[in-house]
Short mmCIF file of C-alpha atoms in Angstrom, two decimals:
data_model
loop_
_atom_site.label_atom_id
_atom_site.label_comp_id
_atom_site.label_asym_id
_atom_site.label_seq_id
_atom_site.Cartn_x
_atom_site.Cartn_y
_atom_site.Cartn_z
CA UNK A 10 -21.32 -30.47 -99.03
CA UNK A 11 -23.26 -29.99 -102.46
CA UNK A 12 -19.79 -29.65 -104.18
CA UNK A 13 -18.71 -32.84 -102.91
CA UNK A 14 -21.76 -35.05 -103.52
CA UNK A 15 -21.78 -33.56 -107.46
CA UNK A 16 -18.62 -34.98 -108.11
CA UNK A 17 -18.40 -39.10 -108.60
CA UNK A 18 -16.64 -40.56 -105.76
CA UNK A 19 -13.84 -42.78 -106.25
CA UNK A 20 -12.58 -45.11 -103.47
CA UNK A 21 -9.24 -42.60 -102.53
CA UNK A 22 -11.76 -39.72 -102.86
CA UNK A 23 -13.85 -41.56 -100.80
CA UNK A 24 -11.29 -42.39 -98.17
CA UNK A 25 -9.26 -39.02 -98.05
CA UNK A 26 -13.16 -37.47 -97.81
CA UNK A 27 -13.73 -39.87 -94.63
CA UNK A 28 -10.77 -38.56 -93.02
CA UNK A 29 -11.62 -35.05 -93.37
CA UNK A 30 -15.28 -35.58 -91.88
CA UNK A 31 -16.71 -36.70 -89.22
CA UNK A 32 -18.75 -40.32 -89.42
CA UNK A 33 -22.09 -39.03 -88.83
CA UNK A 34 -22.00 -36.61 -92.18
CA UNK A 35 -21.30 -39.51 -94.61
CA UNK A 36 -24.86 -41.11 -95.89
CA UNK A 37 -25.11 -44.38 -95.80
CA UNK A 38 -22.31 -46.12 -92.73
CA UNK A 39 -22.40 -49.37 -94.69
CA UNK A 40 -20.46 -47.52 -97.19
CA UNK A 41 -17.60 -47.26 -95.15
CA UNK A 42 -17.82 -51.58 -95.19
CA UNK A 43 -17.60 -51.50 -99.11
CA UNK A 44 -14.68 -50.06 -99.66
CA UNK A 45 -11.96 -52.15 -100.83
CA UNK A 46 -8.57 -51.61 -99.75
CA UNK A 47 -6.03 -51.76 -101.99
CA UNK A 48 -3.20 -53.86 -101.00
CA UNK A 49 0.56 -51.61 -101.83
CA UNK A 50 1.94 -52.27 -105.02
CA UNK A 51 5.54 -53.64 -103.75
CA UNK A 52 3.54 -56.42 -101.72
CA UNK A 53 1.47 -57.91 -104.82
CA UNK A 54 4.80 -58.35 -106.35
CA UNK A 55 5.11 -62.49 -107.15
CA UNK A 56 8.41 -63.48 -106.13
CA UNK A 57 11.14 -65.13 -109.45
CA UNK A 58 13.35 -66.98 -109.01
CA UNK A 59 16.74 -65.63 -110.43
CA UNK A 60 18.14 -67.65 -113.82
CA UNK A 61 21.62 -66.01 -112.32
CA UNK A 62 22.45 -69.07 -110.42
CA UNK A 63 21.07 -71.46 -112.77
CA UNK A 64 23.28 -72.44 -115.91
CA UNK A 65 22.01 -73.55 -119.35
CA UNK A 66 23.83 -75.82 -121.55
CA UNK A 67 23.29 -77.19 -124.92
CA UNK A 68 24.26 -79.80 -126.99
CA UNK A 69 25.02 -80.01 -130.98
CA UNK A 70 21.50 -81.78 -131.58
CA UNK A 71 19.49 -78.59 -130.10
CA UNK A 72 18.55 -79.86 -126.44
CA UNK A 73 19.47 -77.98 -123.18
CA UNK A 74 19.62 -78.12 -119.69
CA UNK A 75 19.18 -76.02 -117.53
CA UNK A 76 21.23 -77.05 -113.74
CA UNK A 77 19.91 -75.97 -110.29
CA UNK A 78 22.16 -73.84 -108.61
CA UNK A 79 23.58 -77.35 -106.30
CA UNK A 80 24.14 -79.20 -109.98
CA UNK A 81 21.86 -82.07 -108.20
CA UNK A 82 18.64 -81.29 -110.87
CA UNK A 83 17.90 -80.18 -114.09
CA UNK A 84 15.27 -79.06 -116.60
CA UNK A 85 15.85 -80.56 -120.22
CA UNK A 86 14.00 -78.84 -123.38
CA UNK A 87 14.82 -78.33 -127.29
CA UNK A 88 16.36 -75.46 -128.05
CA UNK A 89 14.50 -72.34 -129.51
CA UNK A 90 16.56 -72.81 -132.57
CA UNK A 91 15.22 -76.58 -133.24
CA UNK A 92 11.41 -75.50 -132.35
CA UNK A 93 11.51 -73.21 -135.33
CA UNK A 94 13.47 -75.67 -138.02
CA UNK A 95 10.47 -78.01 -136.69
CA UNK A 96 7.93 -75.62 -137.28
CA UNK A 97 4.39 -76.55 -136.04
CA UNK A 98 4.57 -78.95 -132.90
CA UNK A 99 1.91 -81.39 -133.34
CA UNK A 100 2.74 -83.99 -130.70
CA UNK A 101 5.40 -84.65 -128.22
CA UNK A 102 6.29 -87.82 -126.65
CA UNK A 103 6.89 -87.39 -123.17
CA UNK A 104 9.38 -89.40 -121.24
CA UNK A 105 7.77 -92.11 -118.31
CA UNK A 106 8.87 -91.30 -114.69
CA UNK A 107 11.64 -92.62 -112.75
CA UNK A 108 13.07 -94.03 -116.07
CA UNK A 109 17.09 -93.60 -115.94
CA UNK A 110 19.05 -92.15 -118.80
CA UNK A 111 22.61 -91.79 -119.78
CA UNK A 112 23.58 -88.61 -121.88
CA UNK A 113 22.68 -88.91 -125.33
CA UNK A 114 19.83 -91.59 -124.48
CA UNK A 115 17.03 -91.16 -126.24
CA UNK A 116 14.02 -90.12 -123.56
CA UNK A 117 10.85 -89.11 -125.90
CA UNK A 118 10.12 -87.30 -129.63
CA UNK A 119 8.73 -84.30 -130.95
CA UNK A 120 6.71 -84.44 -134.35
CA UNK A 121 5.28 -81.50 -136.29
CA UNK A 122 3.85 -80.57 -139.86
CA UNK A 123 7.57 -80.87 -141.03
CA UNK A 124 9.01 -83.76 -139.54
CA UNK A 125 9.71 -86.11 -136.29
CA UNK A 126 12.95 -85.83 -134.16
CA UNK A 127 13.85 -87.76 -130.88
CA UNK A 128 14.62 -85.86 -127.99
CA UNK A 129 17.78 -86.73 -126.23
CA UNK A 130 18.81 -85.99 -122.34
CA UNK A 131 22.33 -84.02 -122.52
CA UNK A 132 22.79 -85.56 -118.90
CA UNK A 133 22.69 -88.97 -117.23
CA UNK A 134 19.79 -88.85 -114.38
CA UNK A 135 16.46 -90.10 -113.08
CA UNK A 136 13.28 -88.41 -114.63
CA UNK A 137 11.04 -87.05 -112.00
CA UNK A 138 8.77 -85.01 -113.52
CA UNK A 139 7.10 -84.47 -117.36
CA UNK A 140 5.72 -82.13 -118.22
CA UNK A 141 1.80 -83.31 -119.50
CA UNK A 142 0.86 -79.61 -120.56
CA UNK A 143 2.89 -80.78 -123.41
CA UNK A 144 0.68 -83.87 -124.47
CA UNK A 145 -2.70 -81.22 -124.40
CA UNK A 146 -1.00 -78.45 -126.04
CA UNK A 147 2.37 -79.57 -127.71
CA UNK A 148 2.31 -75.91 -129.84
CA UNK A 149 3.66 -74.49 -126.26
CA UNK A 150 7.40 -75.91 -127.71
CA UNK A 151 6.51 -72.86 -130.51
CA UNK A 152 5.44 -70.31 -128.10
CA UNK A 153 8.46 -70.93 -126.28
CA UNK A 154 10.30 -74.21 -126.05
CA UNK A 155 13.07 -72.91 -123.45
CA UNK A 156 10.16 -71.90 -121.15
CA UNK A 157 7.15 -73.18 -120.79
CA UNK A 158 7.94 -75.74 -123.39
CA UNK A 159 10.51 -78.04 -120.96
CA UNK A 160 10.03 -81.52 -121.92
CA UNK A 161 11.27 -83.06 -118.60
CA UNK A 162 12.85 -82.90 -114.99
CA UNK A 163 15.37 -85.31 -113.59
CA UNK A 164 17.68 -85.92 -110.75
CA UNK A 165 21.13 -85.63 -112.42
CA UNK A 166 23.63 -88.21 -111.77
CA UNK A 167 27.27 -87.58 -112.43
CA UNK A 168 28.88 -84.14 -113.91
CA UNK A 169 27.96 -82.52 -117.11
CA UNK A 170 30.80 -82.66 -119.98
CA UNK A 171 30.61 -81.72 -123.68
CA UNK A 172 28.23 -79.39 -123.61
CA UNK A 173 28.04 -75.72 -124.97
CA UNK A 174 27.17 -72.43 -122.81
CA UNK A 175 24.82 -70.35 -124.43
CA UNK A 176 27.77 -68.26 -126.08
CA UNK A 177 29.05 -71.18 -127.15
CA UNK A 178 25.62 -72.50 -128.87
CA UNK A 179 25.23 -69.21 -130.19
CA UNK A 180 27.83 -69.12 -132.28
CA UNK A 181 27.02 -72.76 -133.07
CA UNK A 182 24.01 -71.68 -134.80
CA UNK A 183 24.93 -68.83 -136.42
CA UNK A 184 27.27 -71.33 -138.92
#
């Protein structure tokens, strides 16, 4: 018993020492209370959802959109590519709700150090959502404008033509 109560005690020490004695040997039974229990590591796992069914176009002014896997929404953003010629994001002009756009309309603008550009939806649809992190920290476009930095959701209306797949933009980009 001296060995054991030399040696610091960590909670699987603790509970593999608790198995191999009997409760009335341990010191203090509140102890057994204070242990926390560590939850398996496969179950604290957050669950993603898979870009495999979702497809990303692009268009030749540097917007994309990103299609749920039914077609019937989308996520619309600058490309990667345009958030660096921009450099520093200083504002961004978010679109208003439930306002309905044609491809090509313009639907808000992005200024930074360098210059302003309008943002244009590469889809017809219905905007449902904005997203207002934007107008608190527009330098999220920089960090990463075809993640966090979406500009706007919308119900999309009608089928997508003209656009480039990301091979396709690619190479666009690399002229």
């Amino acid at each position: 018993m001296a060995a054991i109560a030399r040696t610091p005690l960590t909670p699987s020490k603790l509970r593999t020492f608790k198995l191999q004695c009997p409760q009335s040997l341990l010191l203090p039974s509140c102890i057994h209370q204070q242990i926390p229990r560590r939850t398996p590591r496969a179950s604290r796992r957050t669950f993603n959802v898979s870009t495999a069914y979702r497809k990303k176009y692009y268009t030749d002014a540097h917007e994309w959109v990103e299609l749920s896997e039914d077609g019937k929404t989308g996520v619309i953003g600058i490309s990667n590519y345009a958030a660096k010629a921009l450099g520093d994001v200083v504002f961004v002009e978010l679109p208003a709700l439930n306002l309905e756009v044609q491809a090509k309309d313009a639907i808000g603008a992005v200024e930074s150090v360098k210059s302003a550009s309008d943002i244009y939806s590469p889809v017809g649809g219905k905007i449902i959502e904005a997203n207002s992190m934007l107008e608190e920290k527009p330098g999220t476009i920089n960090k990463g404008a075809e993640n966090e930095g979406w500009i706007a959701k919308l119900e999309v209306l009608g089928k997508v033509k003209g656009l480039m797949d990301e091979e396709e933009y690619k190479e666009f980009t690399a002229e």
